[in-house]
CSV table of C-alpha atoms and ligand atoms in Angstrom, one decimal:
chain,number,residue,atom,x,y,z
A,18,UNK,CA,-116.1,1.1,93.8
A,19,UNK,CA,-116.2,5.0,93.5
A,20,UNK,CA,-117.7,4.0,89.9
A,21,UNK,CA,-120.6,2.2,91.5
A,22,UNK,CA,-121.8,4.8,93.1
A,23,UNK,CA,-122.4,7.0,90.5
A,24,UNK,CA,-126.0,6.1,89.9
A,25,UNK,CA,-126.7,7.4,93.5
A,26,UNK,CA,-125.2,10.7,92.6
A,27,UNK,CA,-127.2,11.0,89.6
A,28,UNK,CA,-130.2,10.5,91.7
A,29,UNK,CA,-129.3,13.6,93.7
A,30,UNK,CA,-128.8,15.8,90.9
A,31,UNK,CA,-131.7,14.9,89.0
A,32,UNK,CA,-134.2,15.7,92.3
A,33,UNK,CA,-131.5,18.8,93.3
A,34,UNK,CA,-131.8,20.3,90.1
A,35,UNK,CA,-135.7,20.0,89.8
A,36,UNK,CA,-135.5,22.0,93.4
A,37,UNK,CA,-132.8,24.5,92.2
A,38,UNK,CA,-130.4,23.0,94.7
A,39,UNK,CA,-127.3,22.7,92.4
A,40,UNK,CA,-126.2,25.0,89.5
A,41,UNK,CA,-128.1,24.7,86.3
A,42,UNK,CA,-126.5,23.5,83.5
A,43,UNK,CA,-124.0,25.6,81.3
A,44,UNK,CA,-123.7,28.0,84.1
A,45,UNK,CA,-119.7,27.9,83.8
A,46,UNK,CA,-119.8,28.2,80.4
A,47,UNK,CA,-120.5,32.0,80.5
A,48,UNK,CA,-123.9,31.2,78.9
A,49,UNK,CA,-122.4,30.0,75.5
A,50,UNK,CA,-124.3,27.3,75.3
A,51,UNK,CA,-123.1,24.6,72.7
A,52,UNK,CA,-120.7,22.0,71.8
A,53,UNK,CA,-117.6,24.7,72.1
A,54,UNK,CA,-117.4,24.4,75.5
A,55,UNK,CA,-118.2,20.6,75.9
A,56,UNK,CA,-114.9,20.1,73.3
A,57,UNK,CA,-112.9,22.6,75.3
A,58,UNK,CA,-114.0,20.9,78.7
A,59,UNK,CA,-113.2,17.7,77.3
A,60,UNK,CA,-109.8,18.5,76.3
A,61,UNK,CA,-108.7,20.1,79.6
A,62,UNK,CA,-110.2,17.3,81.2
A,63,UNK,CA,-107.9,14.7,79.2
A,64,UNK,CA,-104.9,16.8,80.1
A,65,UNK,CA,-106.0,16.8,84.1
A,66,UNK,CA,-106.4,13.2,84.0
A,67,UNK,CA,-103.1,12.5,82.3
A,68,UNK,CA,-101.4,14.7,85.1
A,69,UNK,CA,-103.4,12.6,88.0
A,70,UNK,CA,-102.4,9.1,87.0
A,71,UNK,CA,-98.8,10.5,87.9
A,72,UNK,CA,-99.7,10.2,91.7
A,73,UNK,CA,-98.2,7.2,93.6
A,74,UNK,CA,-100.8,4.4,93.7
A,75,UNK,CA,-101.9,5.3,97.4
A,76,UNK,CA,-105.0,2.9,97.4
A,77,UNK,CA,-102.9,0.0,96.7
A,78,UNK,CA,-101.5,-2.1,99.7
A,79,UNK,CA,-98.0,-1.6,97.9
A,80,UNK,CA,-98.3,1.7,99.1
A,81,UNK,CA,-97.0,1.9,102.6
A,82,UNK,CA,-95.5,4.9,102.4
A,83,UNK,CA,-96.4,8.3,104.0
A,84,UNK,CA,-99.7,8.6,106.6
A,85,UNK,CA,-102.1,8.5,103.5
A,86,UNK,CA,-105.1,6.6,103.5
A,87,UNK,CA,-108.0,6.3,100.8
A,88,UNK,CA,-111.4,7.8,102.2
A,89,UNK,CA,-114.4,5.7,102.3
A,90,UNK,CA,-116.2,5.9,99.0
A,91,UNK,CA,-119.2,6.4,101.4
A,92,UNK,CA,-117.7,9.6,102.7
A,93,UNK,CA,-116.4,10.7,98.6
A,94,UNK,CA,-120.1,10.3,97.9
A,95,UNK,CA,-121.5,12.4,100.9
A,96,UNK,CA,-118.6,15.1,100.1
A,97,UNK,CA,-119.6,15.1,96.4
A,98,UNK,CA,-123.4,16.0,97.2
A,99,UNK,CA,-122.7,18.4,100.1
A,100,UNK,CA,-120.0,20.1,97.9
A,101,UNK,CA,-122.5,20.3,95.1
A,102,UNK,CA,-124.7,22.4,97.5
A,103,UNK,CA,-121.4,23.9,98.7
A,104,UNK,CA,-122.5,24.5,102.4
A,105,UNK,CA,-120.6,26.9,104.7
A,106,UNK,CA,-120.2,25.6,108.4
A,107,UNK,CA,-119.4,28.8,109.7
A,108,UNK,CA,-123.0,30.1,110.1
A,109,UNK,CA,-126.3,28.2,110.6
A,110,UNK,CA,-127.0,30.9,107.7
A,111,UNK,CA,-124.7,29.2,105.4
A,112,UNK,CA,-124.7,25.7,106.5
A,113,UNK,CA,-127.8,24.8,108.1
A,114,UNK,CA,-128.1,21.1,107.9
A,115,UNK,CA,-124.7,20.7,107.5
A,116,UNK,CA,-123.9,22.6,111.0
A,117,UNK,CA,-126.6,20.1,112.5
A,118,UNK,CA,-124.4,17.1,111.2
A,119,UNK,CA,-121.1,18.7,112.4
A,120,UNK,CA,-122.8,19.4,115.8
A,121,UNK,CA,-124.0,15.5,115.9
A,122,UNK,CA,-120.7,14.1,114.7
A,123,UNK,CA,-118.8,16.2,117.5
A,124,UNK,CA,-120.9,14.4,120.2
A,125,UNK,CA,-119.9,11.1,118.6
A,126,UNK,CA,-116.3,12.1,118.7
A,127,UNK,CA,-116.7,13.2,122.3
A,128,UNK,CA,-118.5,10.2,123.7
A,129,UNK,CA,-115.8,8.3,121.7
A,130,UNK,CA,-113.0,9.8,124.0
A,131,UNK,CA,-114.9,9.6,127.0
A,132,UNK,CA,-116.2,13.5,126.9
A,133,UNK,CA,-119.7,14.2,128.3
A,134,UNK,CA,-121.1,15.3,125.2
A,135,UNK,CA,-123.3,18.1,127.0
A,136,UNK,CA,-120.3,19.4,129.0
A,137,UNK,CA,-117.6,19.4,126.4
A,138,UNK,CA,-117.0,21.7,123.2
A,139,UNK,CA,-115.4,21.0,119.7
A,140,UNK,CA,-115.8,21.6,116.3
A,141,UNK,CA,-114.1,20.4,113.0
A,142,UNK,CA,-111.2,22.0,111.3
A,143,UNK,CA,-109.5,21.9,108.1
A,144,UNK,CA,-106.9,20.0,110.0
A,145,UNK,CA,-104.6,18.6,112.8
A,146,UNK,CA,-102.6,21.7,112.4
A,147,UNK,CA,-105.4,24.4,112.8
A,148,UNK,CA,-107.0,22.0,115.6
A,149,UNK,CA,-103.5,22.0,117.7
A,150,UNK,CA,-103.3,25.7,117.2
A,151,UNK,CA,-106.5,26.2,118.6
A,152,UNK,CA,-105.8,24.1,121.5
A,153,UNK,CA,-102.6,26.1,122.1
A,154,UNK,CA,-104.2,29.1,121.8
A,155,UNK,CA,-106.6,28.4,124.4
A,156,UNK,CA,-103.9,27.2,126.5
A,157,UNK,CA,-102.3,30.7,126.3
A,158,UNK,CA,-106.0,32.2,127.1
A,159,UNK,CA,-105.6,30.2,130.3
A,160,UNK,CA,-101.8,30.5,131.1
A,161,UNK,CA,-100.8,33.8,129.1
A,162,UNK,CA,-97.0,33.5,130.2
A,163,UNK,CA,-96.3,30.2,130.6
A,164,UNK,CA,-94.5,27.9,128.4
A,165,UNK,CA,-95.7,24.8,126.5
A,166,UNK,CA,-93.8,21.3,127.0
A,167,UNK,CA,-93.9,18.4,124.3
A,168,UNK,CA,-91.6,15.7,123.9
A,169,UNK,CA,-88.9,15.4,120.7
A,170,UNK,CA,-91.1,13.1,119.0
A,171,UNK,CA,-94.2,15.9,118.8
A,172,UNK,CA,-95.3,16.8,115.5
A,173,UNK,CA,-93.3,19.8,114.1
A,174,UNK,CA,-96.2,22.1,114.2
A,175,UNK,CA,-96.3,22.5,118.3
A,176,UNK,CA,-93.3,24.3,118.1
A,177,UNK,CA,-94.2,26.1,115.1
A,178,UNK,CA,-97.7,27.0,116.7
A,179,UNK,CA,-95.7,28.2,119.8
A,180,UNK,CA,-94.1,30.8,117.8
A,181,UNK,CA,-97.1,31.8,116.3
A,182,UNK,CA,-98.7,32.5,119.4
A,183,UNK,CA,-95.6,34.1,121.1
A,184,UNK,CA,-95.2,31.3,123.3
A,185,UNK,CA,-92.2,29.4,124.6
A,186,UNK,CA,-92.1,25.9,123.7
A,187,UNK,CA,-89.7,23.3,125.5
A,188,UNK,CA,-88.9,20.0,124.8
A,189,UNK,CA,-89.2,17.3,127.2
A,190,UNK,CA,-88.7,14.0,128.2
A,191,UNK,CA,-91.6,11.9,129.3
A,192,UNK,CA,-89.5,9.0,130.2
A,193,UNK,CA,-90.6,8.1,133.8
A,194,UNK,CA,-89.4,4.4,133.7
A,195,UNK,CA,-86.5,5.3,136.2
A,196,UNK,CA,-86.6,7.5,139.5
A,197,UNK,CA,-84.0,10.1,138.1
A,198,UNK,CA,-86.4,10.4,135.0
A,199,UNK,CA,-89.5,10.9,137.1
A,200,UNK,CA,-87.5,13.5,139.0
A,201,UNK,CA,-86.4,15.1,135.7
A,202,UNK,CA,-90.0,15.2,134.5
A,203,UNK,CA,-91.6,16.7,137.7
A,204,UNK,CA,-89.0,19.3,137.5
A,205,UNK,CA,-89.7,20.7,133.8
A,206,UNK,CA,-93.3,20.8,134.9
A,207,UNK,CA,-92.5,23.6,137.4
A,208,UNK,CA,-94.0,26.9,136.0
A,209,UNK,CA,-95.2,25.2,132.7
A,210,UNK,CA,-98.7,26.0,131.3
A,211,UNK,CA,-99.4,22.9,129.4
A,212,UNK,CA,-97.8,19.4,128.2
A,213,UNK,CA,-98.8,18.2,124.9
A,214,UNK,CA,-99.0,14.2,125.3
A,215,UNK,CA,-99.1,12.7,121.8
A,216,UNK,CA,-100.9,9.6,121.2
A,217,UNK,CA,-99.4,8.1,118.0
A,218,UNK,CA,-96.3,9.9,116.9
A,219,UNK,CA,-96.1,10.8,113.5
A,220,UNK,CA,-92.9,9.4,113.0
A,221,UNK,CA,-93.1,5.7,115.1
A,222,UNK,CA,-96.7,5.7,116.0
A,223,UNK,CA,-95.5,5.8,119.6
A,224,UNK,CA,-98.1,6.1,122.3
A,225,UNK,CA,-96.9,8.3,124.9
A,226,UNK,CA,-97.7,7.7,128.8
A,227,UNK,CA,-100.6,9.8,129.3
A,228,UNK,CA,-101.8,7.8,132.2
A,229,UNK,CA,-98.6,8.4,133.9
A,230,UNK,CA,-97.9,12.1,133.2
A,231,UNK,CA,-101.5,12.8,134.1
A,232,UNK,CA,-101.5,12.8,137.9
A,233,UNK,CA,-97.9,14.8,137.9
A,234,UNK,CA,-99.5,17.3,135.7
A,235,UNK,CA,-102.6,17.7,138.0
A,236,UNK,CA,-100.6,18.3,141.0
A,237,UNK,CA,-98.2,20.8,139.2
A,238,UNK,CA,-101.2,22.3,137.9
A,239,UNK,CA,-100.3,21.9,134.7
A,240,UNK,CA,-102.6,21.6,131.7
A,241,UNK,CA,-102.6,18.6,129.2
A,242,UNK,CA,-103.3,18.8,125.7
A,243,UNK,CA,-103.6,15.3,123.7
A,244,UNK,CA,-102.6,15.3,120.3
A,245,UNK,CA,-104.4,12.0,118.9
A,246,UNK,CA,-104.4,13.4,115.3
A,247,UNK,CA,-103.0,10.2,114.3
A,248,UNK,CA,-103.9,7.5,116.9
A,249,UNK,CA,-107.2,8.9,118.4
A,250,UNK,CA,-109.3,6.6,116.7
A,251,UNK,CA,-107.3,3.9,117.9
A,252,UNK,CA,-109.0,4.5,121.2
A,253,UNK,CA,-112.0,2.1,119.7
A,254,UNK,CA,-109.7,-1.0,120.1
A,255,UNK,CA,-108.4,-0.2,123.4
A,256,UNK,CA,-109.7,-3.6,124.8
A,257,UNK,CA,-108.4,-5.2,121.5
A,258,UNK,CA,-105.2,-6.5,123.5
A,259,UNK,CA,-103.2,-5.4,121.0
A,260,UNK,CA,-101.3,-2.6,122.7
A,261,UNK,CA,-101.6,-1.2,126.2
A,262,UNK,CA,-105.1,0.6,126.8
A,263,UNK,CA,-103.9,2.6,129.8
A,264,UNK,CA,-103.1,6.0,127.8
A,265,UNK,CA,-106.3,5.8,126.2
A,266,UNK,CA,-108.4,4.9,129.3
A,267,UNK,CA,-107.1,8.1,130.6
A,268,UNK,CA,-108.0,10.2,127.8
A,269,UNK,CA,-111.4,11.5,129.1
A,270,UNK,CA,-109.2,13.6,131.5
A,271,UNK,CA,-107.1,15.2,129.2
A,272,UNK,CA,-108.2,19.4,128.9
A,273,UNK,CA,-108.3,19.4,124.9
A,274,UNK,CA,-107.8,16.5,122.6
A,275,UNK,CA,-107.1,16.6,118.6
A,276,UNK,CA,-108.2,14.1,116.3
A,277,UNK,CA,-107.9,13.7,112.3
A,278,UNK,CA,-110.6,12.2,111.0
A,279,UNK,CA,-108.7,12.9,107.4
A,280,UNK,CA,-106.0,10.6,108.8
A,281,UNK,CA,-107.7,7.2,110.2
A,282,UNK,CA,-111.2,8.3,109.9
A,283,UNK,CA,-111.7,7.4,106.3
A,284,UNK,CA,-112.0,11.1,105.4
A,285,UNK,CA,-111.1,13.2,102.4
A,286,UNK,CA,-108.7,16.3,103.4
A,287,UNK,CA,-109.6,18.3,105.6
A,288,UNK,CA,-111.0,17.2,108.1
A,289,UNK,CA,-109.4,17.9,111.7
A,290,UNK,CA,-111.2,17.9,115.3
A,291,UNK,CA,-110.6,19.9,118.5
A,292,UNK,CA,-112.3,19.0,121.6
A,293,UNK,CA,-112.5,20.7,125.0
A,294,UNK,CA,-113.5,18.7,128.1
A,295,UNK,CA,-114.9,22.0,129.5
A,296,UNK,CA,-117.2,23.7,127.4
A,297,UNK,CA,-116.5,27.2,129.2
A,298,UNK,CA,-113.4,27.9,127.2
A,299,UNK,CA,-116.0,28.9,124.8
A,300,UNK,CA,-115.9,32.4,126.1
A,301,UNK,CA,-112.3,33.2,124.5
A,302,UNK,CA,-113.8,32.9,121.0
A,303,UNK,CA,-116.1,35.9,121.7
A,304,UNK,CA,-116.4,37.9,118.7
A,305,UNK,CA,-119.1,40.3,117.6
A,306,UNK,CA,-119.7,40.1,113.9
A,307,UNK,CA,-122.5,42.4,111.9
A,308,UNK,CA,-122.6,40.1,109.2
A,309,UNK,CA,-122.8,36.8,109.9
A,310,UNK,CA,-125.3,35.3,112.3
A,311,UNK,CA,-128.8,36.2,111.6
A,312,UNK,CA,-131.0,32.8,111.0
A,313,UNK,CA,-131.2,32.0,114.8
A,314,UNK,CA,-130.1,32.1,118.2
A,315,UNK,CA,-128.8,28.5,118.3
A,316,UNK,CA,-125.2,28.2,118.3
A,317,UNK,CA,-123.4,29.2,115.0
A,318,UNK,CA,-120.1,26.9,114.6
A,319,UNK,CA,-118.2,30.2,113.6
A,320,UNK,CA,-119.0,31.3,117.3
A,321,UNK,CA,-116.4,28.9,118.6
A,322,UNK,CA,-113.7,28.6,116.2
A,323,UNK,CA,-110.8,30.5,114.8
A,324,UNK,CA,-111.4,29.6,111.4
A,325,UNK,CA,-114.2,31.6,109.6
A,326,UNK,CA,-115.3,29.8,106.1
A,327,UNK,CA,-115.2,25.6,106.5
A,328,UNK,CA,-116.4,23.1,104.2
A,329,UNK,CA,-119.8,21.7,105.4
A,330,UNK,CA,-119.1,18.9,103.0
A,331,UNK,CA,-116.6,17.8,105.2
A,332,UNK,CA,-118.8,17.3,108.4
A,333,UNK,CA,-121.3,15.6,105.6
A,334,UNK,CA,-118.7,13.2,104.9
A,335,UNK,CA,-118.0,12.4,108.6
A,336,UNK,CA,-121.7,12.2,109.4
A,337,UNK,CA,-122.4,9.8,106.7
A,338,UNK,CA,-119.3,7.7,107.6
A,339,UNK,CA,-120.4,7.6,111.2
A,340,UNK,CA,-123.9,6.7,109.9
A,341,UNK,CA,-122.8,4.0,107.8
A,342,UNK,CA,-120.4,2.2,109.4
A,343,UNK,CA,-120.4,3.3,113.3
A,344,UNK,CA,-118.0,4.3,115.6
A,345,UNK,CA,-117.6,1.9,118.7
A,346,UNK,CA,-115.9,-1.2,119.5
A,347,UNK,CA,-117.5,-3.3,117.3
A,348,UNK,CA,-118.2,-1.2,114.4
A,349,UNK,CA,-117.2,-2.3,110.9
A,350,UNK,CA,-115.1,1.1,111.3
A,351,UNK,CA,-113.2,-0.1,114.3
A,352,UNK,CA,-113.0,-3.6,112.2
A,353,UNK,CA,-110.8,-2.0,109.4
A,354,UNK,CA,-108.7,0.0,112.0
A,355,UNK,CA,-107.6,-3.5,113.6
A,356,UNK,CA,-106.4,-5.1,110.6
A,357,UNK,CA,-103.8,-1.9,110.1
A,358,UNK,CA,-102.9,-2.8,113.6
A,359,UNK,CA,-102.4,-6.6,112.6
A,360,UNK,CA,-101.0,-5.8,109.4
A,361,UNK,CA,-98.3,-4.0,111.5
A,362,UNK,CA,-97.5,-7.0,113.6
A,363,UNK,CA,-97.0,-9.3,111.3
A,364,UNK,CA,-94.8,-7.3,109.2
A,365,UNK,CA,-92.8,-6.7,112.2
A,366,UNK,CA,-92.7,-10.6,113.4
A,367,UNK,CA,-91.6,-10.9,109.4
A,368,UNK,CA,-88.7,-8.7,110.1
A,369,UNK,CA,-87.8,-10.4,113.3
A,370,UNK,CA,-87.3,-13.5,111.6
A,371,UNK,CA,-85.7,-12.4,108.9
A,372,UNK,CA,-81.6,-12.6,108.3
A,373,UNK,CA,-81.6,-9.7,106.2
A,374,UNK,CA,-83.6,-6.7,108.2
A,375,UNK,CA,-83.9,-5.6,111.5
A,376,UNK,CA,-86.7,-4.0,113.5
A,377,UNK,CA,-86.1,-0.4,115.4
A,378,UNK,CA,-89.3,-1.3,117.8
A,379,UNK,CA,-92.1,-3.5,117.9
A,380,UNK,CA,-95.1,-1.6,116.7
A,381,UNK,CA,-97.6,0.0,119.5
A,382,UNK,CA,-100.1,1.5,116.3
A,383,UNK,CA,-99.5,0.7,112.6
A,384,UNK,CA,-96.1,2.2,111.8
A,385,UNK,CA,-93.2,0.0,111.6
A,386,UNK,CA,-89.4,1.5,111.4
A,387,UNK,CA,-86.7,-1.2,110.3
A,388,UNK,CA,-83.8,-1.4,108.4
A,389,UNK,CA,-81.4,-3.4,106.3
A,390,UNK,CA,-79.1,-5.2,108.6
A,391,UNK,CA,-74.9,-3.9,108.0
A,392,UNK,CA,-71.8,-3.4,109.8
A,393,UNK,CA,-72.2,0.4,110.1
A,394,UNK,CA,-74.7,3.0,110.6
A,395,UNK,CA,-73.6,4.7,107.1
A,396,UNK,CA,-73.9,1.6,105.7
A,397,UNK,CA,-77.6,1.1,106.9
A,398,UNK,CA,-78.4,4.8,105.9
A,399,UNK,CA,-76.6,3.8,102.4
A,400,UNK,CA,-78.8,0.5,102.0
A,401,UNK,CA,-82.1,2.0,103.3
A,402,UNK,CA,-82.1,5.0,100.7
A,403,UNK,CA,-81.2,2.7,97.8
A,404,UNK,CA,-84.3,0.4,99.0
A,405,UNK,CA,-86.5,3.3,99.3
A,406,UNK,CA,-85.4,4.4,95.4
A,407,UNK,CA,-85.1,0.9,94.1
A,408,UNK,CA,-88.2,-0.5,95.4
A,409,UNK,CA,-90.3,2.5,93.6
A,410,UNK,CA,-89.3,1.4,90.4
A,411,UNK,CA,-90.6,-1.9,89.7
A,412,UNK,CA,-93.5,-1.3,87.9
A,413,UNK,CA,-96.3,-3.5,88.7
A,414,UNK,CA,-93.9,-5.0,91.4
A,415,UNK,CA,-93.3,-1.6,93.1
A,416,UNK,CA,-93.3,-0.9,96.9
A,417,UNK,CA,-93.9,2.6,98.3
A,418,UNK,CA,-92.0,3.1,101.6
A,419,UNK,CA,-90.8,6.3,103.5
A,420,UNK,CA,-87.6,6.7,105.4
A,421,UNK,CA,-87.0,8.0,109.0
A,422,UNK,CA,-84.0,9.4,110.5
A,423,UNK,CA,-83.0,8.1,114.2
A,424,UNK,CA,-80.0,9.5,116.3
A,425,UNK,CA,-77.0,7.5,115.5
A,426,UNK,CA,-76.1,7.5,119.1
A,427,UNK,CA,-79.4,5.9,120.5
A,428,UNK,CA,-79.4,3.4,117.5
A,429,UNK,CA,-76.1,2.0,118.4
A,430,UNK,CA,-77.1,1.8,122.0
A,431,UNK,CA,-80.1,-0.6,121.3
A,432,UNK,CA,-78.0,-2.3,118.5
A,433,UNK,CA,-74.4,-2.8,119.9
A,434,UNK,CA,-73.1,-4.7,116.8
A,435,UNK,CA,-73.5,-1.8,114.6
A,436,UNK,CA,-70.6,0.5,114.4
A,437,UNK,CA,-70.9,4.4,114.3
A,438,UNK,CA,-67.8,6.9,114.3
A,439,UNK,CA,-70.0,10.0,115.4
A,440,UNK,CA,-73.0,9.3,117.8
A,441,UNK,CA,-74.6,12.9,117.3
A,442,UNK,CA,-74.8,11.7,113.4
A,443,UNK,CA,-78.4,10.6,112.1
A,444,UNK,CA,-78.7,7.0,110.7
A,445,UNK,CA,-81.5,6.8,107.9
A,446,UNK,CA,-83.9,4.0,107.9
A,447,UNK,CA,-87.2,2.4,106.4
A,448,UNK,CA,-90.6,3.1,107.9
A,449,UNK,CA,-94.1,1.6,106.7
A,450,UNK,CA,-97.4,3.1,107.5
A,451,UNK,CA,-100.1,0.4,107.4
A,452,UNK,CA,-103.2,2.6,107.0
A,453,UNK,CA,-105.3,0.2,105.1
A,454,UNK,CA,-106.8,-3.3,106.2
A,455,UNK,CA,-105.7,-4.6,103.0
A,456,UNK,CA,-102.1,-4.6,104.0
A,457,UNK,CA,-102.8,-7.6,106.3
A,458,UNK,CA,-103.0,-10.0,103.5
A,459,UNK,CA,-100.1,-8.2,101.6
A,460,UNK,CA,-97.3,-8.7,104.1
A,461,UNK,CA,-95.6,-12.0,102.6
A,462,UNK,CA,-95.6,-10.2,99.4
A,463,UNK,CA,-94.1,-7.1,100.6
A,464,UNK,CA,-91.6,-9.3,102.4
A,465,UNK,CA,-90.6,-10.8,98.8
A,466,UNK,CA,-90.1,-7.5,97.3
A,467,UNK,CA,-88.0,-6.2,100.3
A,468,UNK,CA,-85.7,-8.9,99.7
A,469,UNK,CA,-85.5,-8.7,95.8
A,470,UNK,CA,-84.9,-5.0,96.4
A,471,UNK,CA,-82.1,-5.8,98.7
A,472,UNK,CA,-80.6,-8.7,96.5
A,473,UNK,CA,-80.7,-6.3,93.6
A,474,UNK,CA,-78.9,-3.4,95.2
A,475,UNK,CA,-76.0,-6.1,96.5
A,476,UNK,CA,-75.2,-7.5,93.9
A,477,UNK,CA,-74.7,-4.0,92.0
B,505,LIG,C1,-100.4,14.3,110.9
B,505,LIG,C2,-100.5,15.5,112.2
B,505,LIG,C3,-100.5,16.5,112.7
B,505,LIG,C4,-101.0,17.7,111.9
B,505,LIG,O1,-102.1,17.6,111.0
B,505,LIG,P1,-102.6,17.8,109.9
B,505,LIG,O2,-103.8,17.2,109.6
B,505,LIG,O3,-101.7,17.5,108.6
B,505,LIG,O4,-102.4,19.7,109.7
B,505,LIG,C5,-100.1,16.5,114.0
B,505,LIG,N1,-99.9,16.0,114.9
B,505,LIG,C6,-99.6,14.9,114.8
B,505,LIG,C7,-99.5,13.5,115.7
B,505,LIG,C8,-100.0,14.1,113.4
B,505,LIG,O5,-100.2,13.1,113.2
């Protein structure tokens, strides 16, 4: 697929070279034109692609391990073109056109979450970690001495960023299903500055109850930051009937939101995004730089970002992808996401019907955690690890999974037939992330490979 786009790239380079937009031939050979440079280039290239071939086959449905999704070929094309100009979206001086594209995609993303694009503020970042850092930094500007709360399932970046910012970070349970749970939560909110709510946790893809915690936070004067780095784009499917829409319907009420286009937005790495409902937080970014903003009085993105230089190519790639696929419920973009959700549901129901495997929980998004059935937690952990290694080593019949650790006490409460001597231990189970629509058709084969692996291991 990438290969088919090369004529378009050639068309760009022909035109760009005529206009002096890209580097002249032999520039990097240090002026020594001739075959020597080509031979060296080819030799290094051969060594390089030999190394690249040692990567896992991320683009195949058999790769259902970590959160890795191939970028859309259109994103690659736009990235390659923009990167050959190498614009810098820090300032309009360095990235005039790609900065405009960034402003346009930010309007699209703000619209997607229900923010008023005219009254909100946002920009792309190099990833979700920096985007979350910015949101917590703004939270600290507003509530300098108050702690940040997040659940045990929150991405580790929140506690790390609290330490970077010198803020106190505290774990809190958002289980409001009982009166006691709600009372505990209300008490935890007292004196807190910000609550982080994760839509699509990194471990299990769980959607935390934004709609339920919101009114309690408002009463207590606590700010809400939503970490939707993983799950943000699922808001396009909130009316699909595949998951509870309520947390996504409340998204527009959050004070800030992080979404990673390089997770589910079909973009190459580094493309994260942070959005603020109230554009006036832009005042915290104020700085006076004697060397950057000259070409216009219009907003330079560097005036509202913590990072300085940023790849204009990332904005170009996202802009191109949205132009091509759309960003609404009926778009092709949403269609590919839907198949990821369906793949996870199909896999979960296969597991439930199987005599060899158990399901940790019904998937809320496209991540499934599961385990080989066995009598005690150490056996489950051992079999899980063995399957993880064995499935990877089957040549064309391989599978690529990931491992996940769960508190043993909580696990045996849910599965009382499993025994455990020390409930403070952890049990290792299997985890699969279905980020590609092609997983949907692959589920029966995936089950076959899993069963075959378990048989190989238990036959030993
Ligand atoms: C991936 C992820 C992050 C971190 O984002 P990066 O882009 O990897 O820096 C933060 N929060 C959640 C929920 C994530 O899934």
